[in-house]
């Protein structure tokens, strides 16, 4: 990748050195009757030497110096700045773009374009306050709608990185209608705000923001889960269960995410039969290992280990999984212990060893966009930075 960028950069530099050098030299003086390539400047050959000596940085610098800034070449300079940024050398991009801005007589449109690039350079360098100042000033002064939209996108990205959720929401609000893809991130920013408010004991405000999050994105599992937790904190377990019941319709993949809250709500409400019924409903919608294990445990506690083995075995035959098998082996081992066996069956121990080894180190969650995997659930993927794309891993090797 780096090589490809470098190659592109060098090819551009060669083209610039050759094409423009030749053109300007031709303009300045008439072609002499004899001699070697009069159109190519001295810097071009110096740059070429560096290239041949495999000194690409020196080659590029020389080519840039050979190139005057004027209305014909300003786009080339902007493009070179972009290439430097893409190579991870945003400081060089800053100096190219600042050098351009210092030139008099740039058109307003060109000036705005360079400022936008400079803001991108500062973002790449992590100098967010300077980037933000540039973007805000562009937003105030530019009338170009396409550029304003790009500025808003960048500003939103920057405010999100700075965790300035309220400011990000204010910028995104007028865009939501034309940009439906912004609904999901905005709903998560509202959840972030609500989380801060819960920590500051402003529960009414948190509830308001969570409801707004659901208005923006009715499939926002996170908002529903947080509303259910708020209900539970107030002792309203029935309302919490009602909230949690929406989650399989919002996103069935998040059934394992909501399961602990569901178990807590029914247990605190002292309603284990209710939990069992609810789990059977979930088993039909989402026969995931965590649902099977939760049901198996209820049967285990009420009807004993042998009944749990029989039922769990039947559920797992329809939805086999490594985690389920591991749980089943645990049940068999306990059954043996209860039957009075002083030493467990070595075959069972061997099986347990294998399932344990296969499960160790497995990630429980994965981003559906970029494949990033982690043990804990993060609502924003640390790798691709998308919201709500990390979900529990289900299936044979899942959960
Ligand atoms: Zn991702």
Coordinates of C-alpha atoms and ligand atoms in Angstrom, one line a residue:
X1 CA 0.0 0.0 0.0
X2 CA 2.8 2.4 1.1
X3 CA 4.7 1.4 -2.0
X4 CA 1.7 2.1 -4.2
X5 CA 1.2 5.5 -2.7
X6 CA 4.9 6.3 -3.1
X7 CA 4.9 5.1 -6.6
X8 CA 1.9 7.3 -7.4
X9 CA 3.6 10.2 -5.7
X10 CA 6.8 9.7 -7.7
X11 CA 5.0 9.3 -11.0
X12 CA 3.1 12.5 -10.3
X13 CA 6.3 14.3 -9.5
X14 CA 8.0 13.0 -12.6
X15 CA 5.0 14.1 -14.7
X16 CA 5.0 17.5 -13.1
X17 CA 8.7 17.9 -13.5
X18 CA 8.6 16.9 -17.1
X19 CA 5.4 18.4 -18.3
X20 CA 5.4 21.8 -16.5
X21 CA 9.1 22.2 -16.6
X22 CA 9.1 21.8 -20.3
X23 CA 6.1 24.1 -20.7
X24 CA 7.5 27.0 -18.7
X25 CA 10.9 26.8 -20.1
X26 CA 9.4 26.9 -23.6
X27 CA 7.3 30.0 -22.7
X28 CA 10.3 31.8 -21.2
X29 CA 12.7 31.4 -24.1
X30 CA 12.7 30.3 -27.7
X31 CA 14.0 26.9 -28.4
X32 CA 17.8 27.1 -29.0
X33 CA 18.9 25.6 -32.3
X34 CA 20.9 22.8 -30.7
X35 CA 21.6 21.3 -27.3
X36 CA 19.9 18.8 -25.0
X37 CA 16.3 19.0 -23.8
X38 CA 16.2 22.7 -23.2
X39 CA 12.6 22.5 -21.7
X40 CA 13.6 20.5 -18.6
X41 CA 14.8 22.5 -15.7
X42 CA 18.0 21.8 -13.8
X43 CA 15.9 20.8 -10.7
X44 CA 14.2 18.1 -12.8
X45 CA 17.5 16.4 -13.5
X46 CA 18.5 16.8 -9.9
X47 CA 15.2 15.2 -8.8
X48 CA 15.6 12.4 -11.4
X49 CA 19.1 11.7 -10.0
X50 CA 17.7 11.4 -6.5
X51 CA 15.0 9.0 -7.9
X52 CA 17.6 6.9 -9.6
X53 CA 19.7 6.8 -6.4
X54 CA 16.5 5.6 -4.6
X55 CA 16.2 8.8 -2.5
X56 CA 12.5 9.5 -3.1
X57 CA 12.1 12.1 -0.3
X58 CA 14.8 14.3 -1.8
X59 CA 13.4 13.7 -5.2
X60 CA 10.0 14.9 -4.2
X61 CA 11.3 18.0 -2.4
X62 CA 13.3 18.9 -5.5
X63 CA 10.4 18.5 -7.8
X64 CA 8.2 20.7 -5.6
X65 CA 10.8 23.4 -5.5
X66 CA 11.0 23.3 -9.3
X67 CA 7.3 24.0 -9.5
X68 CA 6.2 27.6 -9.3
X69 CA 2.9 28.4 -7.6
X70 CA 0.6 30.0 -10.1
X71 CA -3.0 29.5 -11.2
X72 CA -1.9 26.6 -13.4
X73 CA -0.1 24.7 -10.7
X74 CA -2.1 25.4 -7.6
X75 CA -4.2 22.2 -8.1
X76 CA -1.0 20.2 -8.4
X77 CA 0.4 21.6 -5.2
X78 CA -2.9 20.8 -3.4
X79 CA -2.7 17.2 -4.8
X80 CA 0.9 16.9 -3.6
X81 CA -0.2 18.0 -0.1
X82 CA -2.9 15.3 -0.1
X83 CA -0.4 12.7 -1.2
X84 CA 2.0 13.7 1.7
X85 CA -0.9 13.4 4.1
X86 CA -1.9 10.0 2.7
X87 CA 1.8 8.9 3.2
X88 CA 1.5 9.9 6.9
X89 CA 3.5 13.1 6.5
X90 CA 0.8 15.6 7.4
X91 CA 3.4 18.1 8.6
X92 CA 4.7 18.4 5.0
X93 CA 1.2 18.7 3.8
X94 CA 0.6 21.6 6.3
X95 CA 3.6 23.5 5.0
X96 CA 2.6 23.0 1.4
X97 CA -1.0 24.2 2.1
X98 CA 0.1 27.1 4.3
X99 CA 2.6 28.2 1.6
X100 CA -0.3 28.2 -0.9
X101 CA -2.5 30.3 1.4
X102 CA 0.2 32.9 1.8
X103 CA 0.0 33.6 -2.0
X104 CA -2.0 36.7 -2.9
X105 CA -4.7 36.7 -5.5
X106 CA -6.2 33.2 -4.9
X107 CA -9.8 32.9 -5.9
X108 CA -12.3 32.5 -3.0
X109 CA -13.1 29.0 -4.1
X110 CA -9.4 28.0 -4.2
X111 CA -8.8 29.6 -0.8
X112 CA -11.7 27.6 0.7
X113 CA -10.5 24.4 -0.8
X114 CA -7.0 24.9 0.6
X115 CA -8.4 25.7 4.0
X116 CA -10.4 22.5 3.9
X117 CA -7.2 20.6 3.1
X118 CA -5.4 22.3 5.9
X119 CA -8.1 21.4 8.3
X120 CA -7.7 17.7 7.2
X121 CA -3.9 18.0 7.7
X122 CA -4.4 19.3 11.3
X123 CA -6.9 16.5 12.0
X124 CA -4.3 14.0 10.7
X125 CA -1.7 15.6 13.0
X126 CA -4.2 15.4 16.0
X127 CA -4.3 19.2 16.3
X128 CA -8.0 19.3 16.7
X129 CA -8.5 22.8 18.0
X130 CA -6.9 24.4 14.9
X131 CA -8.8 22.1 12.6
X132 CA -12.0 23.0 14.4
X133 CA -11.3 26.8 14.1
X134 CA -10.7 26.4 10.4
X135 CA -13.8 24.4 9.8
X136 CA -16.1 26.7 11.9
X137 CA -14.7 29.7 10.0
X138 CA -15.4 28.0 6.6
X139 CA -18.9 27.2 7.8
X140 CA -19.5 30.8 8.6
X141 CA -18.0 32.3 5.5
X142 CA -18.4 29.9 2.6
X143 CA -21.5 29.9 0.4
X144 CA -20.5 26.8 -1.6
X145 CA -23.1 24.1 -0.6
X146 CA -21.0 21.1 -1.6
X147 CA -18.0 22.4 0.4
X148 CA -20.2 23.2 3.4
X149 CA -21.5 19.7 3.4
X150 CA -18.0 18.3 3.4
X151 CA -17.0 20.8 6.2
X152 CA -19.9 19.6 8.3
X153 CA -18.9 15.9 7.8
X154 CA -15.4 16.7 8.9
X155 CA -16.6 18.8 11.8
X156 CA -18.9 15.9 12.9
X157 CA -16.0 13.5 12.7
X158 CA -13.8 15.8 14.7
X159 CA -16.4 16.5 17.4
X160 CA -17.1 12.7 17.7
X161 CA -13.3 12.1 18.2
X162 CA -13.4 14.8 20.9
X163 CA -16.5 13.2 22.5
X164 CA -18.3 16.6 22.2
X165 CA -21.7 14.8 21.8
X166 CA -23.9 17.8 22.2
X167 CA -22.0 19.9 19.6
X168 CA -21.9 17.0 17.2
X169 CA -25.7 16.6 17.6
X170 CA -26.2 20.3 16.8
X171 CA -24.2 20.1 13.6
X172 CA -25.9 16.9 12.5
X173 CA -29.5 17.9 13.3
X174 CA -30.2 19.9 10.0
X175 CA -28.5 17.1 8.0
X176 CA -30.5 14.2 9.3
X177 CA -33.3 14.4 6.6
X178 CA -30.9 14.3 3.6
X179 CA -28.4 12.0 5.3
X180 CA -30.3 9.1 6.8
X181 CA -27.1 7.2 7.5
X182 CA -26.3 9.8 10.2
X183 CA -29.3 8.6 12.3
X184 CA -27.5 5.7 13.8
X185 CA -24.4 7.5 15.0
X186 CA -26.6 10.4 16.3
X187 CA -28.7 8.0 18.3
X188 CA -25.5 6.7 19.9
X189 CA -24.4 10.2 20.7
X190 CA -27.7 10.7 22.6
X191 CA -27.0 7.5 24.5
X192 CA -23.5 8.8 25.4
X193 CA -25.1 12.0 26.7
X194 CA -27.7 9.9 28.6
X195 CA -24.8 7.8 30.1
X196 CA -23.1 11.0 31.4
X197 CA -26.5 12.3 32.8
X198 CA -27.1 9.0 34.6
X199 CA -23.7 9.3 36.2
X200 CA -24.6 12.8 37.3
X201 CA -28.0 11.6 38.6
X202 CA -30.0 13.5 36.0
X203 CA -32.2 10.5 35.2
X204 CA -35.1 12.5 33.7
X205 CA -32.9 14.2 31.2
X206 CA -31.2 10.8 30.4
X207 CA -34.6 9.3 29.8
X208 CA -35.6 12.1 27.5
X209 CA -32.4 11.7 25.4
X210 CA -32.8 7.9 25.2
X211 CA -36.3 8.4 23.8
X212 CA -34.9 10.9 21.3
X213 CA -32.3 8.2 20.4
X214 CA -35.1 5.8 19.6
X215 CA -36.9 8.4 17.6
X216 CA -33.8 8.8 15.5
X217 CA -33.2 5.1 15.2
X218 CA -36.0 2.8 16.3
X219 CA -33.5 -0.1 16.2
X220 CA -31.2 1.4 18.7
X221 CA -30.7 -1.6 21.1
X222 CA -28.5 0.4 23.3
X223 CA -31.2 3.0 24.1
X224 CA -33.7 0.3 24.9
X225 CA -31.3 -1.5 27.1
X226 CA -30.5 1.7 29.0
X227 CA -34.2 2.6 29.4
X228 CA -34.7 -0.9 30.8
X229 CA -31.9 -0.4 33.3
X230 CA -33.4 2.9 34.4
X231 CA -36.8 1.2 35.0
X232 CA -35.0 -1.5 37.0
X233 CA -33.2 1.1 39.1
X234 CA -36.6 2.5 40.0
X235 CA -37.9 -1.0 40.9
X236 CA -40.2 -1.1 37.9
X237 CA -39.3 -4.6 36.8
X238 CA -42.4 -5.2 34.7
X239 CA -41.6 -2.0 32.7
X240 CA -38.0 -3.1 32.4
X241 CA -39.1 -6.5 31.0
X242 CA -41.5 -4.7 28.6
X243 CA -38.6 -2.6 27.3
X244 CA -36.3 -5.6 26.9
X245 CA -39.0 -7.5 24.9
X246 CA -38.5 -5.0 22.1
X247 CA -34.8 -6.0 21.6
X248 CA -35.3 -9.2 19.5
X249 CA -37.3 -7.2 17.0
X250 CA -34.8 -4.4 17.0
X251 CA -31.8 -6.7 16.4
X252 CA -32.1 -10.4 17.1
X253 CA -28.3 -10.7 17.3
X254 CA -28.4 -8.7 20.6
X255 CA -30.5 -11.3 22.4
X256 CA -27.3 -12.5 24.3
X257 CA -26.6 -8.8 25.2
X258 CA -29.9 -8.3 26.8
X259 CA -30.1 -11.7 28.6
X260 CA -28.4 -10.8 31.8
X261 CA -30.7 -7.8 32.3
X262 CA -33.7 -10.0 31.5
X263 CA -32.7 -12.6 34.1
X264 CA -32.1 -9.8 36.7
X265 CA -35.5 -8.2 36.1
X266 CA -37.4 -11.5 36.5
X267 CA -35.3 -12.7 39.5
X268 CA -35.7 -9.4 41.4
X269 CA -39.4 -9.6 40.6
X270 CA -39.4 -13.1 42.1
X271 CA -40.9 -14.5 38.9
X272 CA -38.9 -17.5 37.7
X273 CA -41.8 -19.1 35.8
X274 CA -42.2 -15.8 33.9
X275 CA -38.5 -16.0 33.0
X276 CA -38.8 -19.6 31.8
X277 CA -41.7 -18.7 29.6
X278 CA -39.9 -15.7 28.2
X279 CA -36.8 -17.8 27.5
X280 CA -38.9 -20.4 25.6
X281 CA -40.2 -17.5 23.5
X282 CA -36.6 -16.4 22.9
X283 CA -35.5 -19.9 22.1
X284 CA -37.9 -19.9 19.1
X285 CA -36.7 -16.5 17.9
X286 CA -33.0 -17.0 18.6
X287 CA -31.8 -20.5 19.6
X288 CA -28.5 -19.1 20.9
X289 CA -26.2 -20.9 23.3
X290 CA -26.8 -18.3 26.0
X291 CA -30.6 -18.8 25.9
X292 CA -30.2 -22.6 26.0
X293 CA -27.8 -22.4 29.0
X294 CA -30.1 -20.0 30.8
X295 CA -33.1 -22.4 30.3
X296 CA -30.9 -25.4 31.2
X297 CA -30.0 -23.7 34.5
X298 CA -33.6 -23.0 35.3
X299 CA -34.5 -26.7 34.7
X300 CA -31.4 -27.8 36.6
X301 CA -32.4 -25.7 39.7
X302 CA -36.1 -26.8 39.6
X303 CA -36.1 -30.4 38.3
X304 CA -32.5 -31.6 39.0
X305 CA -29.5 -32.3 36.9
X306 CA -30.7 -35.3 34.9
X307 CA -33.7 -33.5 33.6
X308 CA -31.5 -30.6 32.7
X309 CA -29.2 -33.0 30.7
X310 CA -32.2 -34.4 28.8
X311 CA -33.7 -31.1 27.9
X312 CA -30.4 -29.3 27.2
X313 CA -29.3 -32.2 25.0
X314 CA -32.6 -31.9 23.0
X315 CA -32.2 -28.2 22.5
X316 CA -28.6 -28.5 21.5
X317 CA -29.3 -31.2 18.9
X318 CA -31.3 -28.5 17.1
X319 CA -28.7 -25.8 17.6
X320 CA -25.3 -27.4 18.3
X321 CA -22.5 -25.2 19.7
X322 CA -19.2 -25.6 21.4
X323 CA -20.3 -23.6 24.4
X324 CA -23.5 -25.7 24.7
X325 CA -21.4 -28.9 24.6
X326 CA -19.1 -27.5 27.3
X327 CA -22.2 -26.8 29.5
X328 CA -23.6 -30.3 28.8
X329 CA -20.3 -31.9 29.9
X330 CA -20.5 -29.9 33.2
X331 CA -24.0 -31.3 33.8
X332 CA -22.8 -34.9 33.1
X333 CA -19.9 -34.4 35.6
X334 CA -22.3 -33.1 38.2
X335 CA -24.7 -35.9 37.6
X336 CA -21.8 -38.4 38.3
X337 CA -20.8 -36.5 41.4
X338 CA -24.4 -36.6 42.7
X339 CA -24.6 -40.3 41.9
X340 CA -21.8 -40.8 44.4
X341 CA -18.9 -41.4 42.1
X342 CA -15.7 -40.4 43.9
X343 CA -13.6 -40.1 40.7
X344 CA -15.1 -38.5 37.6
X345 CA -15.2 -40.5 34.3
X346 CA -11.8 -39.8 32.6
X347 CA -13.6 -39.7 29.2
X348 CA -15.8 -36.8 30.4
X349 CA -12.7 -35.1 31.8
X350 CA -11.0 -35.4 28.5
X351 CA -14.0 -34.0 26.7
X352 CA -14.1 -31.1 29.2
X353 CA -10.4 -30.5 28.6
X354 CA -11.0 -30.2 24.9
X355 CA -14.1 -28.0 25.0
X356 CA -12.3 -25.7 27.6
X357 CA -9.2 -25.5 25.4
X358 CA -11.2 -24.7 22.3
X359 CA -13.2 -22.0 24.1
X360 CA -10.2 -20.3 25.8
X361 CA -9.1 -17.1 24.1
X362 CA -12.2 -17.0 21.8
X363 CA -13.6 -13.5 21.3
X364 CA -17.2 -13.1 22.2
X365 CA -18.0 -10.1 20.0
X366 CA -17.2 -9.1 16.5
X367 CA -17.6 -6.0 14.3
X368 CA -19.9 -7.0 11.4
X369 CA -18.2 -4.3 9.2
X370 CA -14.5 -4.7 9.7
X371 CA -14.2 -8.1 11.6
X372 CA -12.6 -6.5 14.7
X373 CA -13.2 -8.9 17.5
X374 CA -13.1 -8.3 21.3
X375 CA -14.3 -9.9 24.5
X376 CA -16.4 -7.0 25.6
X377 CA -19.2 -5.3 23.7
X378 CA -18.2 -1.8 22.5
X379 CA -20.9 0.3 20.9
X380 CA -18.4 2.1 18.7
X381 CA -15.9 -0.2 16.9
X382 CA -12.4 0.9 17.9
X383 CA -11.1 -0.2 14.5
X384 CA -13.6 1.1 11.9
X385 CA -15.2 3.7 14.2
X386 CA -18.7 2.7 13.1
X387 CA -21.5 2.6 15.7
X388 CA -23.6 -0.4 16.6
X389 CA -21.7 -2.8 14.4
X390 CA -20.1 -4.9 17.1
X391 CA -22.4 -7.8 18.1
X392 CA -22.2 -11.0 20.0
X393 CA -20.7 -13.9 18.0
X394 CA -23.4 -16.6 17.7
X395 CA -23.5 -20.0 16.1
X396 CA -21.4 -23.2 16.6
X397 CA -18.3 -21.4 18.0
X398 CA -20.2 -18.4 19.4
X399 CA -21.0 -17.0 22.8
Ligands
LIG1 ZN1 -15.4 -2.3 12.9

